[in-house]
Each structure stands twice: as C-alpha cells, then as structure tokens.
XYZ file of C-alpha atoms in Angstrom:
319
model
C -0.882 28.075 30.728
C 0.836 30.504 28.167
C -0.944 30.813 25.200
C 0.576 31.110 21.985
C -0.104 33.643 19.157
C -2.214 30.487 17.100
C -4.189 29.977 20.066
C -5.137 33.377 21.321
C -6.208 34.017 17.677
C -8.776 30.971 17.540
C -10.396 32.001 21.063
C -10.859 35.392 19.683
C -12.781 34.002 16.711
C -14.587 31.508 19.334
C -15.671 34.941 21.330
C -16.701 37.137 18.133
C -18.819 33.780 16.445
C -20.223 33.149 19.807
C -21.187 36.823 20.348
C -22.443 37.711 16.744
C -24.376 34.372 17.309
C -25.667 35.852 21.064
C -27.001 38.921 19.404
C -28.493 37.428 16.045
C -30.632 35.119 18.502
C -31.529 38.280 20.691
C -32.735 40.206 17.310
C -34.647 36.811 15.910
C -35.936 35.166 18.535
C -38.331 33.262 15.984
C -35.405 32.229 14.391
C -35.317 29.281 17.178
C -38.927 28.865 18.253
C -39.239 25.263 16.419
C -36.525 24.055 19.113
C -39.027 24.409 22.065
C -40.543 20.964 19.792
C -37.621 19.062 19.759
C -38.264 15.693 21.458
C -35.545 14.407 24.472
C -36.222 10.974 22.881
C -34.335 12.702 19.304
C -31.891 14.096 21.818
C -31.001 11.221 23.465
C -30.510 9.065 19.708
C -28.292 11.702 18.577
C -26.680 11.446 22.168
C -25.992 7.784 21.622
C -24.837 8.047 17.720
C -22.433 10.900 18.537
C -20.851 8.514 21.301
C -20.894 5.545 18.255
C -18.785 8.431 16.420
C -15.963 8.311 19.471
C -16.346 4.869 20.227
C -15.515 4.570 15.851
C -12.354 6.981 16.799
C -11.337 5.223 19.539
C -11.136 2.129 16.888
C -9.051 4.137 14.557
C -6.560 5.216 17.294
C -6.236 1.472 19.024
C -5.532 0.053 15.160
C -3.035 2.702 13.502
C -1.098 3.088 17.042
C -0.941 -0.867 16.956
C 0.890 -1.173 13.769
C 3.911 0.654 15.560
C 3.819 -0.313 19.037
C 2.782 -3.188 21.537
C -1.680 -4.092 21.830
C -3.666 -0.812 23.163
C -6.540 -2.362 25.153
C -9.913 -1.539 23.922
C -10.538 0.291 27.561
C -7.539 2.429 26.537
C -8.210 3.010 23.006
C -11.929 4.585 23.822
C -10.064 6.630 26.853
C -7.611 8.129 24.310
C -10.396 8.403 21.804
C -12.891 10.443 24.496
C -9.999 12.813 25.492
C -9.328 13.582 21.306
C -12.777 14.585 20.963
C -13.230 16.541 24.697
C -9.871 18.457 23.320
C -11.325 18.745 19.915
C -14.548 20.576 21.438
C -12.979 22.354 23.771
C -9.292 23.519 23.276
C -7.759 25.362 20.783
C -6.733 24.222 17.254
C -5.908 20.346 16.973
C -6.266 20.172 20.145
C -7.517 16.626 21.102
C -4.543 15.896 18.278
C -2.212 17.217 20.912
C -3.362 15.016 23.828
C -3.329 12.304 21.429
C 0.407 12.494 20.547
C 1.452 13.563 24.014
C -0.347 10.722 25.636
C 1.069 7.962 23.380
C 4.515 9.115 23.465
C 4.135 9.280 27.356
C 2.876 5.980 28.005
C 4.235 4.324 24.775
C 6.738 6.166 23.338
C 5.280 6.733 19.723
C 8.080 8.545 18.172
C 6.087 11.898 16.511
C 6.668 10.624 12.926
C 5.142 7.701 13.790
C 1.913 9.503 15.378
C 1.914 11.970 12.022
C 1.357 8.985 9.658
C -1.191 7.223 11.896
C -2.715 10.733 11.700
C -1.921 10.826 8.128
C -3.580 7.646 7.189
C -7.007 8.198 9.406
C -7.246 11.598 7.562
C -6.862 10.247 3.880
C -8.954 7.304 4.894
C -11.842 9.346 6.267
C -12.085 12.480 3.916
C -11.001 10.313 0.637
C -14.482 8.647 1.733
C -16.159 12.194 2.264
C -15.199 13.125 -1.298
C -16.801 10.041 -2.926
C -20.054 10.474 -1.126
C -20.190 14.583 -1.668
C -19.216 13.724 -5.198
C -21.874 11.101 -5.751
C -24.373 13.908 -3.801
C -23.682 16.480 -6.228
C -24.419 13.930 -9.193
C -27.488 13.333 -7.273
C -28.055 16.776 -7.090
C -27.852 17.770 -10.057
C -24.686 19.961 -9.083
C -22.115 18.918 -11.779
C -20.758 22.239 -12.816
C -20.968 23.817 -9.297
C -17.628 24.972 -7.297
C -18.281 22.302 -4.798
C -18.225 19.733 -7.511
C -14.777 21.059 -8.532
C -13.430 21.077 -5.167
C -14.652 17.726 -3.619
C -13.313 16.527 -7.301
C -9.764 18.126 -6.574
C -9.514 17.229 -3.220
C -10.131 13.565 -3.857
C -7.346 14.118 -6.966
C -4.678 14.783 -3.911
C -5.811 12.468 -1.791
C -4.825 9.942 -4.501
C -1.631 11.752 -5.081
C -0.847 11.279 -1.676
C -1.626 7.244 -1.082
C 0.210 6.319 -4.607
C 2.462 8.969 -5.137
C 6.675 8.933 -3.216
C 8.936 11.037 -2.074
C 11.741 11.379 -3.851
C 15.061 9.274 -3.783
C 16.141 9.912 0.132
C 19.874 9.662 -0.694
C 19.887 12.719 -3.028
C 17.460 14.822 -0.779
C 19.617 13.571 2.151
C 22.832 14.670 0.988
C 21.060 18.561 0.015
C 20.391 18.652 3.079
C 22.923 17.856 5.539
C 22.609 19.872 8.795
C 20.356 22.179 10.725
C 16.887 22.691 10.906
C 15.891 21.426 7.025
C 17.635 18.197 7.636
C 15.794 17.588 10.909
C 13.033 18.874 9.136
C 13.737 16.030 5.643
C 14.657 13.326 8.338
C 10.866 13.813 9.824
C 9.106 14.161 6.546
C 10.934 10.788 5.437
C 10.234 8.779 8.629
C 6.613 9.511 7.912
C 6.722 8.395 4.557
C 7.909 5.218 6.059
C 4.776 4.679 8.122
C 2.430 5.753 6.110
C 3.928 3.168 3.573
C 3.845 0.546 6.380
C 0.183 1.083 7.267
C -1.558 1.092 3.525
C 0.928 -2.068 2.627
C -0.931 -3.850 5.783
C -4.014 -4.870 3.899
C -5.815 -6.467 7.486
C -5.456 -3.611 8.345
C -6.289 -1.059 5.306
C -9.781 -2.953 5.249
C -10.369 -2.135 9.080
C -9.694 1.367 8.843
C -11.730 1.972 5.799
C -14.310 -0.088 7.283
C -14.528 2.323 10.473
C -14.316 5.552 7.577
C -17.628 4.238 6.155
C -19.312 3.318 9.724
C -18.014 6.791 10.591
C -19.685 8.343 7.694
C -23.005 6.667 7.973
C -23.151 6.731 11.627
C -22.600 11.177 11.204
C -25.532 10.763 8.346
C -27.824 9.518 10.464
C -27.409 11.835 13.021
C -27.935 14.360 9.872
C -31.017 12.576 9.869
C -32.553 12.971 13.079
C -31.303 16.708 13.439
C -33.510 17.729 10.326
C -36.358 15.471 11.503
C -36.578 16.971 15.124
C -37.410 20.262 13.275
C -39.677 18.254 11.422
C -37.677 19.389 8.027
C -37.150 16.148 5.657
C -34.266 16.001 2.885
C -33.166 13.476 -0.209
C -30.669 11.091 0.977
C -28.118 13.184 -1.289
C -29.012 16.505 0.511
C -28.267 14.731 3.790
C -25.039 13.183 2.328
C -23.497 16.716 0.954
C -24.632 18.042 4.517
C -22.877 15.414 6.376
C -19.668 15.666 3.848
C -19.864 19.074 4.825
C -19.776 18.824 8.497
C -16.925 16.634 8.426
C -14.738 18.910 6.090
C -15.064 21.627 8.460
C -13.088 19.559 10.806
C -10.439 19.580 8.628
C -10.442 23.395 8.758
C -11.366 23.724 12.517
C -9.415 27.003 13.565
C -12.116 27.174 16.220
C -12.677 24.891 19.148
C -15.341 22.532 17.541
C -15.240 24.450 14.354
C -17.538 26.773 15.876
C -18.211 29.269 13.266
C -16.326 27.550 10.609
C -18.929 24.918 10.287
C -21.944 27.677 10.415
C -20.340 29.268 7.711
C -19.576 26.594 5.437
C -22.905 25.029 5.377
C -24.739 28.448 4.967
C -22.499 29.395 1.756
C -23.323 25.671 0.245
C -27.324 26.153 1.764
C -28.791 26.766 -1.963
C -27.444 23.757 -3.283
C -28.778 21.310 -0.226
C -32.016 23.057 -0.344
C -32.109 24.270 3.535
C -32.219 27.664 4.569
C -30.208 29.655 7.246
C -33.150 28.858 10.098
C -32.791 25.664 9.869
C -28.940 25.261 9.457
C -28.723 27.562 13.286
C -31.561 25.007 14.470
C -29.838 22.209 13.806
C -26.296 23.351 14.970
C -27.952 24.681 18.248
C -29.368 21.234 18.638
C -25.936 19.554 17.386
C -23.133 21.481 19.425
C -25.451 21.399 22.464
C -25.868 17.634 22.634
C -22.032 17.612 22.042
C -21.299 19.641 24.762
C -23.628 17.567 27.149
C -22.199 14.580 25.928
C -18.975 15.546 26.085
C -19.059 17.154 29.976
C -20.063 13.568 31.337
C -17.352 12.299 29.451
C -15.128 14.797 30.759
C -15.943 14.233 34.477
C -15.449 10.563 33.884
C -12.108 11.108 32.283
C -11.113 12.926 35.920
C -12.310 9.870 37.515
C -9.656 7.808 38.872
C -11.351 4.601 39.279
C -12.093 5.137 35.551
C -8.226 6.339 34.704
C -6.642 3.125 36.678
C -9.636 0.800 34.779
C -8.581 1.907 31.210
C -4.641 3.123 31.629
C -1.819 1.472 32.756
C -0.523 4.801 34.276
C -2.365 7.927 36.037
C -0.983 10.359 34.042
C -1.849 14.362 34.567
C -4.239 14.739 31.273
C-alpha cells in the first residue's frame, strides 16, 4: 500500500514516541516496578469496560447511519464498530474513520456527506459532553482561572456555534460559486449541513445519541478508576473526570495511531492540576494501551473470521 505524505509523517512520530518511550523505561526501570502488582482480575474489568466502550460505538454508528439509510443489524453495527476502533489503534490518522465510510458506502451506499454529518453529530455529541464534565472538574478543582478552564470553556462555545448556528443562504453562495473544485467543494459542505440538520431535528433520536455520549463517558471514567486503583493511587471524582475528559480529547487530536504520544503528552502538561505525577501517568498508559492492544488483537482475528463476517454482514467484503 502507498503511503501518503500524512501517513508516513504519523508512523514516524509512532517510531520516535515509541523509542524515546523504549529508552526512558531502559534508564528508569523503577519508573514501572508497581506494574509487577497489578492484579489480572483489574485487567480483565478494564478488558470488559473497554469492550462496553465499542459495543457504545457500535450503538452510535447503527443509529446515525439509520437516519439515512435502510436498519443496520445490531451484529453489523458492533462489526463496523470493532473494525473503527482496530483502525483507530492501529492505522494511521482517522483511520478506523476510513473503514467506516468505505464500508458503508460499499455495502450501503452512504453518500460521503451523509457519513461526514453522522460523524459530525457523534463528535459534537460526545466532546460537547467532555466539556461540561472537564468544566464542572475544574470548578471542582478549584481551577477557574487556569488555561484548561479557558479552553474546555471555548471549545464548548463552538460546539454550540456549530448545533444552533447556519450556513448561509445556499442560493447566494451557490451562484459565487459556480464551477470547479470550490463548487464541488460548497455543494459538499451544504449537503452536510442538511444532515446534520436532519439528525438534531430527530429528537428519538437526539436523546439516544446523547444517552450513549454519557454511558460513553462514564463507562471511560470508570476504567479511569480501576487504572489508578491497580497502582493502588486513589483520586477525587473530579481528578478522575478532568483525566478521563482528557483522554478523550486526545482522540480528537490523534495524529498517532491510538494517540500514542499525543495522549502521554497531554495528560503530563495538565499533571499539576489532577494531582498525579509523570510515574503514574506512564503506569497507567502502559497498563491502558496494553489491555487495548490485547483486546483489540482477539477482536482483530475474529474480524478475519469468516463464519463471524457471513454472521454479522450481508456481504464478505475485503476489510
């Protein structure tokens, strides 16, 4: 497979976090002996709650897709769902988006607009609940005036801009715009205003998705939870919350398969204000990413199972 310029660049990061990481555990060894006391029994909880976490995906993807094409199966919806997050882990940038959109326009035909504003809506959904519960952390915290505060604060400001606000009049914009590449490009950003607007105006299904966005949440806390307790470190509820807000914003910024890196990076600059110290954020991502990627191989090998593929898909296709 040819890889593009975007792509190369992320697996060079992946390589220079993952060595920097490789020779920072060399030169602190003790950095990592509390792991040797983690439990298999906290293992296998966090096993089972990250699963929750795809299973809640594979929710979001079977109830946005539905709104613009005929009933996914639940069978299907968790397929779809398992591949997002293996190509999320694994591949390059957005890259269990990609399988995503390629596999529902295969098998259903899901115009790319249409796929944008499903993608559209589970992002505002999901990180327009992030912002409320860092926000309500840093109150907690005792954080008001800290740059955090300011950007959860802004961030949640677009996020409104975004559901209430409207293109403008498509007529006018239209007729600027009239051939070539920026009227393909106005046609596109138009369509998806049009299912975005479709989605938040079905209030069923506004409930559901918001609904999953707060399972999501608390379902990622909890695993919060047992990560710091299996290195027998306890936090405030609000430390864990602004922890967990944390992890999931990375996602958002995941130029790194997994956010490798990213995620380290983020959490150590913001470390002060949680209260946790540099040990114990590597601990806990050690303990975090390699559940994941256990987790994640079985469901990998099951995805290449074709007893599994002709249970959950109406068609083998090559993903």
């Amino acid at each position: 497979m040819k890889l593009t310029r975007k792509n190369l660049v992320a697996q060079l990061i992946t390589f220079v976090t993952l060595g920097l990481f490789a020779w920072y555990a060399l030169a602190n060894l003790e950095t990592f002996e509390g792991l040797k006391n983690v439990s298999l029994f906290a293992l296998l909880i966090i096993a089972l709650a990250r699963l929750a976490v795809f299973i809640n995906n594979g929710y979001f993807i079977k109830w946005t897709t539905e709104a613009f094409t005929k009933q996914l199966t639940t069978g299907e919806s968790l397929y779809i769902g398992m591949l997002s997050a293996i190509g999320n882990f694994f591949g390059p940038i957005l890259g269990g988006v990609g399988v995503r959109a390629v596999y529902l326009k295969k098998v259903y035909g899901l115009p790319l607009s249409k796929f944008t504003s499903t993608l559209l809506s589970y992002y505002i959904i999901l990180f327009s609940s992030v912002c409320l519960a860092a926000i309500l952390s840093l109150l907690a915290l005792g954080q008001t005036q800290s740059v955090l505060m300011l950007f959860f604060v802004a961030w949640l400001g677009v996020m409104l801009v975004v559901v209430f606000g409207r293109l403008p009049n498509e007529a006018k914009i239209k007729g600027l715009f009239k051939k070539g590449l920026a009227n393909r490009l106005v046609n596109f950003l138009y369509e998806i205003e049009k299912g975005w607007q479709l989605l938040i105006k079905n209030h069923r299904l506004t409930r559901r998705l918001i609904m999953l966005a707060i399972l999501s949440f608390i379902t990622q806390l909890f695993i919060t939870f047992v990560e710091f307790r299996a290195i027998n470190t306890e936090l405030s509820l609000a430390a864990l919350s602004l922890y967990t807000a944390l992890v999931v914003v990375s996602l958002l910024i995941s130029f790194t398969p997994g956010a490798i890196g990213i995620r380290e990076a983020i959490l150590i600059l913001a470390g002060s204000i949680i209260g946790i110290t540099n040990e114990q954020i590597l601990q806990v991502a050690v303990i975090d990413r390699g559940v994941t990627f256990g987790l994640l191989f079985v469901l990998f090998l099951l995805t290449r199972s074709k007893k599994v593929k002709k249970a959950l898909t109406p068609d083998e296709l090559p993903l």
